[in-house]
CSV table of C-alpha atoms in Angstrom, one decimal:
chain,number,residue,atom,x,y,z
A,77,UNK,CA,8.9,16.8,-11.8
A,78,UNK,CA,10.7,13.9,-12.2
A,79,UNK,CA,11.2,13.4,-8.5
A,80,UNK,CA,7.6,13.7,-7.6
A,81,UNK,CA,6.7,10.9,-10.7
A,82,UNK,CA,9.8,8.7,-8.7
A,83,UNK,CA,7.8,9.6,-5.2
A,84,UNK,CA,4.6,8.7,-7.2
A,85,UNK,CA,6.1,5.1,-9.1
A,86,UNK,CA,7.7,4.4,-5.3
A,87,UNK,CA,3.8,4.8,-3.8
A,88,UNK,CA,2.5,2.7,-6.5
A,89,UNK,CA,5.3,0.0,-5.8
A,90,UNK,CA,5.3,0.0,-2.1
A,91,UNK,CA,0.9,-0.1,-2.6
A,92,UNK,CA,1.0,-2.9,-5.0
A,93,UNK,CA,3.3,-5.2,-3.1
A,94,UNK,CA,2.4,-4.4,0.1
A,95,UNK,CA,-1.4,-5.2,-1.1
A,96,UNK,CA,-0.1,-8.7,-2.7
A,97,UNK,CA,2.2,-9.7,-0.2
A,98,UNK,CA,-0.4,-9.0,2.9
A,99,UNK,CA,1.6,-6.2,4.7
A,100,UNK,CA,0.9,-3.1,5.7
A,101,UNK,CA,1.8,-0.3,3.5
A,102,UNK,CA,3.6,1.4,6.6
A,103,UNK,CA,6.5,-1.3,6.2
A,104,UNK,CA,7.6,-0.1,2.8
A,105,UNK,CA,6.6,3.7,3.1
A,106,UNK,CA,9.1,5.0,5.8
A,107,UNK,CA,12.0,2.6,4.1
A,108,UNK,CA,11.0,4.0,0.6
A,109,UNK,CA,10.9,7.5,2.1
A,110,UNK,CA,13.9,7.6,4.1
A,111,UNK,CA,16.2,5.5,2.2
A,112,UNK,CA,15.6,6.1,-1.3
A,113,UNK,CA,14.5,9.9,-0.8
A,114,UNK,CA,16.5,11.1,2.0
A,115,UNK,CA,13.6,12.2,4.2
A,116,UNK,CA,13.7,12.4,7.9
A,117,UNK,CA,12.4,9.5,9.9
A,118,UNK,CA,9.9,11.7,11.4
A,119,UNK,CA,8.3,12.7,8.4
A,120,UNK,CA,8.8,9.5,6.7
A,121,UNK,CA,6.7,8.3,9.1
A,122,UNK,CA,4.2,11.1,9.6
A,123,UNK,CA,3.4,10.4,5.2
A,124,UNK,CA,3.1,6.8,6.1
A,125,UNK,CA,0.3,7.3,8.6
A,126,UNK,CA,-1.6,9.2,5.6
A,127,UNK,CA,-1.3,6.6,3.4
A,128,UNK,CA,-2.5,4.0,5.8
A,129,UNK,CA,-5.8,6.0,7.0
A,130,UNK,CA,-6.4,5.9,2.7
A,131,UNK,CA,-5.9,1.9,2.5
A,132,UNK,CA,-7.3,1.1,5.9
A,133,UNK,CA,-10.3,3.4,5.0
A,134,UNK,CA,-10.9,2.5,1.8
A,135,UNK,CA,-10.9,-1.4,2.8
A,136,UNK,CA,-12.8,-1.1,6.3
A,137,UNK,CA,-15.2,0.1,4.0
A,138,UNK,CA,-15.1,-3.2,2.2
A,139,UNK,CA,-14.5,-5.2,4.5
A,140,UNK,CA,-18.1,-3.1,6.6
A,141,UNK,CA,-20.3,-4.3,3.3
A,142,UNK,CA,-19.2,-8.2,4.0
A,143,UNK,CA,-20.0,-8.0,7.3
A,144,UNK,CA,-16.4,-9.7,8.0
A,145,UNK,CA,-15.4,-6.6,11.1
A,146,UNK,CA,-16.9,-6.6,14.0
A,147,UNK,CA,-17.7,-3.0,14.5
A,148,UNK,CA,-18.2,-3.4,18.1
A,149,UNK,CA,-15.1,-5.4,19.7
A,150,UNK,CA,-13.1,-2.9,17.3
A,151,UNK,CA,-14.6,0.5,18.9
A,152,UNK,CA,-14.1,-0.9,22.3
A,153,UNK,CA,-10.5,-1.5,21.1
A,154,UNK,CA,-10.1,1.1,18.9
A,155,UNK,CA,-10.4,3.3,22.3
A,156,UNK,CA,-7.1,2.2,23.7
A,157,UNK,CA,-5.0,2.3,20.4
A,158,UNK,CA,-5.7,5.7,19.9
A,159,UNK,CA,-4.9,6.4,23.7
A,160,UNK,CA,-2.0,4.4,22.8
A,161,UNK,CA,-1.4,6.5,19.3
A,162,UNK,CA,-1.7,10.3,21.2
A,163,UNK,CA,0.9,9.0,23.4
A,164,UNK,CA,3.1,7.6,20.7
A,165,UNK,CA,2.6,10.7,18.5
A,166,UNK,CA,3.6,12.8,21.3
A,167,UNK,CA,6.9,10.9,22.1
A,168,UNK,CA,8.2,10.8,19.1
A,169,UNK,CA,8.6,14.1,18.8
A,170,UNK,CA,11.0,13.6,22.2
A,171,UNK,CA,13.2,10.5,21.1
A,172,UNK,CA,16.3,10.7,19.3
A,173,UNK,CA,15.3,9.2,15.1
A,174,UNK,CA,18.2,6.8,15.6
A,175,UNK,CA,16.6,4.5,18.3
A,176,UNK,CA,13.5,5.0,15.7
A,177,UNK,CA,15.5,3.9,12.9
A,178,UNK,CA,16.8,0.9,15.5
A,179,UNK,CA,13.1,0.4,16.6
A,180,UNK,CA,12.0,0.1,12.5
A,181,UNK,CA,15.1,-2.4,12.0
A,182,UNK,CA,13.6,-4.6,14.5
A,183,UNK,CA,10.2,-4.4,13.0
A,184,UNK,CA,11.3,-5.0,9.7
A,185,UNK,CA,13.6,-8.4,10.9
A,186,UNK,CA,10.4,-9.9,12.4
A,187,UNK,CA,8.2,-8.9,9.1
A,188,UNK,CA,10.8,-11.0,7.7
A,189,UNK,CA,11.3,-13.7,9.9
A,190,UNK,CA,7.6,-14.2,10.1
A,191,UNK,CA,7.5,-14.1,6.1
A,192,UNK,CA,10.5,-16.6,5.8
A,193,UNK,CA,8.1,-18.6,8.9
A,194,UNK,CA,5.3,-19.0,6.5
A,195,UNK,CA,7.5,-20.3,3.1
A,196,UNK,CA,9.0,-23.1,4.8
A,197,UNK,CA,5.2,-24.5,5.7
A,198,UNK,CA,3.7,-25.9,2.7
A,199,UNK,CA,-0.1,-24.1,3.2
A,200,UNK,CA,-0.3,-20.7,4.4
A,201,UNK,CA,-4.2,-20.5,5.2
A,202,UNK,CA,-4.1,-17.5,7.0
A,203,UNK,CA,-1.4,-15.5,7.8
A,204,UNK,CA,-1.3,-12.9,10.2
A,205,UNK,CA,-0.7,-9.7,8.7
A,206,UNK,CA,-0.4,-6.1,8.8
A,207,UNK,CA,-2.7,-6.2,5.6
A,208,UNK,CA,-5.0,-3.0,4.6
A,209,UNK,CA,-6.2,-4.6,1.8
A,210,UNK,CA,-9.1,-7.0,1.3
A,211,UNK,CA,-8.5,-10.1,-0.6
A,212,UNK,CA,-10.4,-9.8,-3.7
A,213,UNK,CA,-12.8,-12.7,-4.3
A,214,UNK,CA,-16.0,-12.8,-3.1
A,215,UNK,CA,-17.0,-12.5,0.9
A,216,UNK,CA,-17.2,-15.4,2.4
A,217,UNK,CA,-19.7,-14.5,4.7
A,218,UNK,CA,-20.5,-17.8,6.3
A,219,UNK,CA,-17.5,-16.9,8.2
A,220,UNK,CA,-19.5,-13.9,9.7
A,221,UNK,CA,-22.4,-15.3,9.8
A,222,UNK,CA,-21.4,-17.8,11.9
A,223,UNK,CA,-20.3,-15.8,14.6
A,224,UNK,CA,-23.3,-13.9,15.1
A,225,UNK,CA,-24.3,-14.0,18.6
A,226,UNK,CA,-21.1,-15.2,19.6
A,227,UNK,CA,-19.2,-13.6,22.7
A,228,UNK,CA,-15.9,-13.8,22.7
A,229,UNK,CA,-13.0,-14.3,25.7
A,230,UNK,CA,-14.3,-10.8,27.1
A,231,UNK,CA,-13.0,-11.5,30.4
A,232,UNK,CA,-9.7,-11.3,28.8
A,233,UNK,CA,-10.5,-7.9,27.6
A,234,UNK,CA,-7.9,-5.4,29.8
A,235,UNK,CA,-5.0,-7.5,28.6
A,236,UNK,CA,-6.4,-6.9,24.9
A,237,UNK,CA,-7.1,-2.8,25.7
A,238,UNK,CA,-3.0,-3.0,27.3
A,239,UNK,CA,-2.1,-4.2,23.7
A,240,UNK,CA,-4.1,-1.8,22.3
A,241,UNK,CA,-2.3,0.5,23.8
A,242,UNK,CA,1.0,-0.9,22.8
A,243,UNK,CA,0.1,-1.0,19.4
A,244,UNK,CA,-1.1,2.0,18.8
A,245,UNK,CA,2.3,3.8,20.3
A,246,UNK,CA,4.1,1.1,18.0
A,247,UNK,CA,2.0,2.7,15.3
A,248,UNK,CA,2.1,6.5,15.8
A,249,UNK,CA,5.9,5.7,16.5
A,250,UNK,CA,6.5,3.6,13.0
A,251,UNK,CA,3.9,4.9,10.6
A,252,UNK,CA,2.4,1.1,10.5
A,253,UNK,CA,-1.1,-0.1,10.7
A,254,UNK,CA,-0.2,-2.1,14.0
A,255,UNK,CA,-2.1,-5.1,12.6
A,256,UNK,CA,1.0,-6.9,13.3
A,257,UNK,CA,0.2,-6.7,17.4
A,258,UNK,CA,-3.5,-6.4,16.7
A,259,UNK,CA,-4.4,-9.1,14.8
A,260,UNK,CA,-2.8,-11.9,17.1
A,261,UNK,CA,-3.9,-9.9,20.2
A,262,UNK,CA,-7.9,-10.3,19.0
A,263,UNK,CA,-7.4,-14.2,17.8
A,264,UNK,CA,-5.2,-15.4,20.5
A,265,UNK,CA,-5.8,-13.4,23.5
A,266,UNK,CA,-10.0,-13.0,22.8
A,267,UNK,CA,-9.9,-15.9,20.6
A,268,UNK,CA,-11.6,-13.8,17.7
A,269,UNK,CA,-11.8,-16.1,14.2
A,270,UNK,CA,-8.7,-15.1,12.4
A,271,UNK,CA,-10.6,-13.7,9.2
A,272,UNK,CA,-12.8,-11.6,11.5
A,273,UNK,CA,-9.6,-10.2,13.8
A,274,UNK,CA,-7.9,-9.0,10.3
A,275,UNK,CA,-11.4,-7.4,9.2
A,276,UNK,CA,-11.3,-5.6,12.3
A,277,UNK,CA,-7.9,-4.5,12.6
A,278,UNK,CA,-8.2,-2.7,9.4
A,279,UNK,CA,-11.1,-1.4,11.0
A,280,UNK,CA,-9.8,0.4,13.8
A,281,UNK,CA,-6.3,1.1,11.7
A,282,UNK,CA,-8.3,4.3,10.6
A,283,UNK,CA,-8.9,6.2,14.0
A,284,UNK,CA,-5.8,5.1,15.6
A,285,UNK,CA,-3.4,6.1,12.4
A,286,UNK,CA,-5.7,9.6,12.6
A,287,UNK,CA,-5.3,10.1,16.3
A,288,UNK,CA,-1.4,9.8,15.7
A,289,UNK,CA,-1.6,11.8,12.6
A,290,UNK,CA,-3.4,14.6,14.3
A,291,UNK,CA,-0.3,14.8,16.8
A,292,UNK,CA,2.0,15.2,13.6
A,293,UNK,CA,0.0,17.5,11.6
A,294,UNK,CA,-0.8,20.0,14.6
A,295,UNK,CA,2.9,19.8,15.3
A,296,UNK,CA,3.8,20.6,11.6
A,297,UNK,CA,5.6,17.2,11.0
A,298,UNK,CA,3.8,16.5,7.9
A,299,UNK,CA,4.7,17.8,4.8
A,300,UNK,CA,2.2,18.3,2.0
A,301,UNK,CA,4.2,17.9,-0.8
A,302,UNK,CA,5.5,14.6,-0.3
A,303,UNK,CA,2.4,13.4,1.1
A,304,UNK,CA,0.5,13.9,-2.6
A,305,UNK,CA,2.6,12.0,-4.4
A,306,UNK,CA,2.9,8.9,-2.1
A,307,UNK,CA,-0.7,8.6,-1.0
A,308,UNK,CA,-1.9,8.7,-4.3
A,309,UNK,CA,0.7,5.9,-5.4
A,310,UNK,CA,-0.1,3.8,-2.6
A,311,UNK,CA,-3.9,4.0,-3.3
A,312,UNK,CA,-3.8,3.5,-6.9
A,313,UNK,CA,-1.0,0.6,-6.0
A,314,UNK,CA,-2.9,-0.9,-3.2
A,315,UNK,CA,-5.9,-1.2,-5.8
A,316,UNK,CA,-4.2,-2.8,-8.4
A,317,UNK,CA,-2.3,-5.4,-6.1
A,318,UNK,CA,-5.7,-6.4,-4.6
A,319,UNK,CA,-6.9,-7.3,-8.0
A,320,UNK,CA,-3.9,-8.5,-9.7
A,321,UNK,CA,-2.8,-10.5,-6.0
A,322,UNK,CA,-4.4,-13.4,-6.8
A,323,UNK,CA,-3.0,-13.9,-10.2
A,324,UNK,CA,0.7,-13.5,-8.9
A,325,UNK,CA,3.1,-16.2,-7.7
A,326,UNK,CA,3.5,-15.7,-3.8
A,327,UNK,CA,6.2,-18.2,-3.3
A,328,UNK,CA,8.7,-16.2,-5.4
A,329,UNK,CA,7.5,-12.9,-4.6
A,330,UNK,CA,7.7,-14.0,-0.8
A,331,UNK,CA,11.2,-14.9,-1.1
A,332,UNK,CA,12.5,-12.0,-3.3
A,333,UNK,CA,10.8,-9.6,-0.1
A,334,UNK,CA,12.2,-11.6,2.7
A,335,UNK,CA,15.9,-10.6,1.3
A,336,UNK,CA,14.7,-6.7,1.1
A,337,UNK,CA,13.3,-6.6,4.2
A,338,UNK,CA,16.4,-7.6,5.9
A,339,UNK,CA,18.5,-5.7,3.4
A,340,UNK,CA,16.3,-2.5,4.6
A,341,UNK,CA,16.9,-3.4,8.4
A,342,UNK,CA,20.4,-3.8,7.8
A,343,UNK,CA,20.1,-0.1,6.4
A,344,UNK,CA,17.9,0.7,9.1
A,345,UNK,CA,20.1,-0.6,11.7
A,346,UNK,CA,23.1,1.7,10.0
A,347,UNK,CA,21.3,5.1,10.6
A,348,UNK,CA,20.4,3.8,13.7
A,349,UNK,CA,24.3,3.2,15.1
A,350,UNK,CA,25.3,6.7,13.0
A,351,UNK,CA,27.0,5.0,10.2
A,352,UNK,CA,24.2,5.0,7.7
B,124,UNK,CA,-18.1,-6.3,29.6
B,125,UNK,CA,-20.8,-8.7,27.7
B,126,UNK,CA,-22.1,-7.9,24.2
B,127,UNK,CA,-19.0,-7.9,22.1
B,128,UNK,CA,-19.7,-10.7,19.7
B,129,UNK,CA,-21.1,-9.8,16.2
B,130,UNK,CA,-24.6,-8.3,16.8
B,131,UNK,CA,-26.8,-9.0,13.6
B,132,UNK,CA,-28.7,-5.5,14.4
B,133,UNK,CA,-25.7,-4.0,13.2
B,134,UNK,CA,-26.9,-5.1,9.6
B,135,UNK,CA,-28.4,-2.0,8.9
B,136,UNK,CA,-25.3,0.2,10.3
B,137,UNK,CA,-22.2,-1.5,8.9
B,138,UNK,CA,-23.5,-0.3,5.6
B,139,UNK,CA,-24.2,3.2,5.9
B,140,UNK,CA,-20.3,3.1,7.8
B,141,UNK,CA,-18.7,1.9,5.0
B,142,UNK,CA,-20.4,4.4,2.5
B,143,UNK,CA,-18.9,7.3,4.7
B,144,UNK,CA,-15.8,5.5,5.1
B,145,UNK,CA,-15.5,5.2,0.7
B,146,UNK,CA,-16.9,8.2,-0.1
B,147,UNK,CA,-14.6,10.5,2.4
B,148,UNK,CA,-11.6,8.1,0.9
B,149,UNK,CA,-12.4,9.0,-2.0
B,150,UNK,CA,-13.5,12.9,-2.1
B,151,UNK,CA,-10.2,13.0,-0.3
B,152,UNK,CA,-8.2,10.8,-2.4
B,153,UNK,CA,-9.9,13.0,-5.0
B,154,UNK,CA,-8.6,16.5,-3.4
B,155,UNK,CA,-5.4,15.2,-2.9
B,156,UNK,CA,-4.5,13.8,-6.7
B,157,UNK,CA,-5.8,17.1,-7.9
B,158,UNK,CA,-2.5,18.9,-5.9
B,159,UNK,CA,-0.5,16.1,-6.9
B,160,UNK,CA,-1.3,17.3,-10.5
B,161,UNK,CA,-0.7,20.9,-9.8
B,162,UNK,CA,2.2,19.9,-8.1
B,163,UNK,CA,4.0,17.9,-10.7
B,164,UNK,CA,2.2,20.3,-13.5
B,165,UNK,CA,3.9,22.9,-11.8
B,166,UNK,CA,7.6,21.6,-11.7
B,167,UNK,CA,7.7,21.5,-7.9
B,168,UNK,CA,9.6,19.2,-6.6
B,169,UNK,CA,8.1,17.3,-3.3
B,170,UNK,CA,10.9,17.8,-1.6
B,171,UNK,CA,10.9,21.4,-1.4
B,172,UNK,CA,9.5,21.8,2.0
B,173,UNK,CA,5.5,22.6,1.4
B,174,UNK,CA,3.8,25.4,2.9
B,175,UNK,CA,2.4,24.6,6.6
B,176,UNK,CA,-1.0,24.2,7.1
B,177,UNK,CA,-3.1,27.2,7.8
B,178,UNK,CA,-6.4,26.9,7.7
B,179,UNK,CA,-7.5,30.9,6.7
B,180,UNK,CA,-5.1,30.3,3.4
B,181,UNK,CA,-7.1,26.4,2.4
B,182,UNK,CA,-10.0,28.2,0.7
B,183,UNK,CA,-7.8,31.0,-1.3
B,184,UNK,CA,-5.5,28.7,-2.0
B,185,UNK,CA,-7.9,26.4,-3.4
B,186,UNK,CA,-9.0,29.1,-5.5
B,187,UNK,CA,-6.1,30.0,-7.1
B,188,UNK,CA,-5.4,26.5,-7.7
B,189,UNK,CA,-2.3,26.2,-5.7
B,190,UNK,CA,-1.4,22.6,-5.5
B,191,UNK,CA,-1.2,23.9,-1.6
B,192,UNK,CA,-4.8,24.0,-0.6
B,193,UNK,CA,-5.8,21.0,-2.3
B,194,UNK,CA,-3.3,18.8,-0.9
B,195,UNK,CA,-3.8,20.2,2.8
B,196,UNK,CA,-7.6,20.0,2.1
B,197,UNK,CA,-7.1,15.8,0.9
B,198,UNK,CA,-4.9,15.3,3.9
B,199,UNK,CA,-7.4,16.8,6.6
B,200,UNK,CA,-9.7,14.7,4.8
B,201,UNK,CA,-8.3,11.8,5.1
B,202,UNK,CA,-7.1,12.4,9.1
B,203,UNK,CA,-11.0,13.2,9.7
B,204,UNK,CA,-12.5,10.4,7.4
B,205,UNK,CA,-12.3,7.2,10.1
B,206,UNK,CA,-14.0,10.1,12.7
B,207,UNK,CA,-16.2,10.8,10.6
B,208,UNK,CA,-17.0,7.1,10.7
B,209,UNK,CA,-17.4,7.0,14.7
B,210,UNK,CA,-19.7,10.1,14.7
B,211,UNK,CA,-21.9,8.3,12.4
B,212,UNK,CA,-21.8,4.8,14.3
B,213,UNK,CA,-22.8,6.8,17.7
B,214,UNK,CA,-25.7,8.4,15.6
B,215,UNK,CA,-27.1,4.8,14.6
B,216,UNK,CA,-26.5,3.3,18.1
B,217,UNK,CA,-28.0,6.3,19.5
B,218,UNK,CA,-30.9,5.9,17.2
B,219,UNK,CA,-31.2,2.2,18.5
B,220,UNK,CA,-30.9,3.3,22.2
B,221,UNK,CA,-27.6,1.6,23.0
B,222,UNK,CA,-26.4,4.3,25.2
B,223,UNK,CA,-23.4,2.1,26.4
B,224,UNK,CA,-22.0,2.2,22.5
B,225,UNK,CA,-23.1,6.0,21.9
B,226,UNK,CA,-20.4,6.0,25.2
B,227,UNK,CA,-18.0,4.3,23.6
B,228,UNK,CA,-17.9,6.5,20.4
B,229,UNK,CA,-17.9,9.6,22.1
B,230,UNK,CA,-15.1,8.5,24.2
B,231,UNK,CA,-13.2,7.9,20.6
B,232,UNK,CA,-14.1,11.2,19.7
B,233,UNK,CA,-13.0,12.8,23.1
B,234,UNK,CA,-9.5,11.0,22.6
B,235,UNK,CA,-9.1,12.0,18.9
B,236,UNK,CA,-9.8,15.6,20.0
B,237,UNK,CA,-6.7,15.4,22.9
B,238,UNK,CA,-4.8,14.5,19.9
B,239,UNK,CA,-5.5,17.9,18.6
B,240,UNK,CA,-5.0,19.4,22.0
B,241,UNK,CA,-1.3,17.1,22.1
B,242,UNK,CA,-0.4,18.3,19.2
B,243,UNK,CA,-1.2,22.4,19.2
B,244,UNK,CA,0.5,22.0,22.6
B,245,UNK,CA,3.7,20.5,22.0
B,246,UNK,CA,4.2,21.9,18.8
């Protein structure tokens, strides 16, 4: 029992903060899983593609009813990183977890770097994220509004489905969101409005987390039991941080994250050279 | 390909998407708290490796209240929620004659289904 209310708290921590600080909960899932439980990479990482259909769903939704996604651009997209995600699914079954575990210490280093990026700049208006969760005021939906009828940088569109693909293999292989490759792909390569490339990242987060978590669950690499506890945390913790985000000192919270991250990759980096 | 910009006809779409999308999260969410409960009510430990899922045993399992069948049942839930989400977008854009989109989502569909494919294959 009191392992599963740990695996539970851990959900609810990893949820919260990763809600506040604008990550994906992907980034503090597989860590939590692997370092603090003991569970293989693999599964880690299969639980952390369940919890991230629940937050993106649950925010795609919110994010659907303020208009701020566009549905269209993110099926066209969403095509490709599900590709992407079967593909990704498939090969990590094949590679050995310690260039996974190398692969995750990278990611977390430039989650970091990117966070320490954004303290030393006074305003942060926008940051690009791997969030799932929608901020919690209002919409402002003369953002979407003002893009109605626009077309965007289509003619760039095969080097945004490439990326696609790329992110969805960095997601089935990581158990993140792939906002992180998304997000930028959609505002700087398609020249999508920031707040509407974030809306629909989280939008397409859902079928290309499912695609790869398909791959897993057919292949038996999920395991029930430690997916309860930890998607239930990380939706009841993903709910309270997008409330209680707003009320909460970033600057601090930034800092105290950068140092874990890179702690974590350093820990990452251990299992991945065999002496973790 | 032209037509990618937000499309103000999807007004009346987007919101019947993001019901399916909350109310599958939730149901799910729903199932899957219910097993946690079990679970922990039970004195399982989650690390005690979980009964694979086989679909024949969801339904008895369910009825015996093993924390088993409700937690599989939340988690294929979940993993079919966001398609449930593309089958209803090609329904509106069928509805509305935009065969192109209609495309587009079944393609989704096509590729989530390899996944299954991928995955009884290699496993």
């Amino acid at each position: 029992m009191e392992v599963g209310l740990l695996m539970l708290a851990g959900g609810v921590a990893a949820g919260a903060f990763g809600s506040i600080l604008g990550l994906g909960g992907g980034i503090l899932i597989v860590p939590l899983l692997t370092l603090v439980f003991g569970l293989p990479l693999r599964e880690a990482v299969a639980v952390s593609l369940v919890c991230v259909i629940v937050t993106s769903s649950a925010s795609a939704g919110v994010y659907l009813e303020r208009r701020q996604a566009n549905l269209r651009l993110g099926m066209v997209l969403e095509l490709f990183t599900a590709a992407g995600a079967i593909v990704g699914g498939a090969v990590a079954f094949l590679i050995d977890e310690r260039l996974l575990a190398g692969l995750f210490a990278l990611l977390l280093v430039y989650v970091a770097a990117t966070m320490a990026g954004g303290l030393r700049r006074p305003t942060s208006p926008e940051p690009i994220t791997d969030d799932e969760t929608p901020p919690p005021s209002p919409a402002p939906e003369p953002v979407a509004l003002r893009q109605a009828d626009m077309d965007y940088r289509v003619d760039r569109l095969p080097l945004a489905a490439a990326g696609s693909i790329g992110a969805g293999i960095a997601s089935a292989l990581l158990g993140i969101g792939g906002g992180l490759i998304k997000v930028p792909l959609m505002h700087l390569v398609l020249g999508v409005p920031l707040r509407i490339a974030t809306a629909t990242s989280n939008l397409m987060i859902g079928i290309t987390a499912s695609a790869s978590a398909i791959v897993y669950l057919m292949r038996g690499g999920i395991d029930a039991y430690v997916a309860g506890p930890t998607a239930v945390g990380v939706f009841v913790g993903a709910s309270l941080g997008s409330r209680l985000g707003h009320r909460i000192g970033q600057r601090a919270l930034r800092l105290l994250f950068v140092v874990v991250l890179l702690y974590t990759a350093f820990e990452m980096a251990r299992r991945a050279t065999g002496l973790g | 390909m032209a037509g990618l910009g937000r499309n103000e006809g999807d007004a009346d779409l987007e919101p019947t998407l993001a019901r399916v999308l909350q109310v599958g999260t939730y149901v799910s969410i729903g199932l899957v708290l219910v097993g946690t409960v079990l679970l922990l009510a039970g004195g399982i430990s989650p690390l005690a490796a979980s009964p694979p899922l086989q679909v024949d045993r969801l339904v008895p399992d369910v009825l015996a209240a093993r924390p088993a069948g409700f937690l599989w049942l939340g988690i294929l839930g979940i993993c079919a929620t966001p398609a449930l989400r593309v089958v209803s977008a090609a329904i509106g854009f069928w509805r509305r004659g935009e065969q192109r989109m209609v495309a587009v989502a079944l393609l989704i569909l096509v590729v989530v289904a390899a996944g299954v494919i991928t995955g009884l294959l290699t496993g």
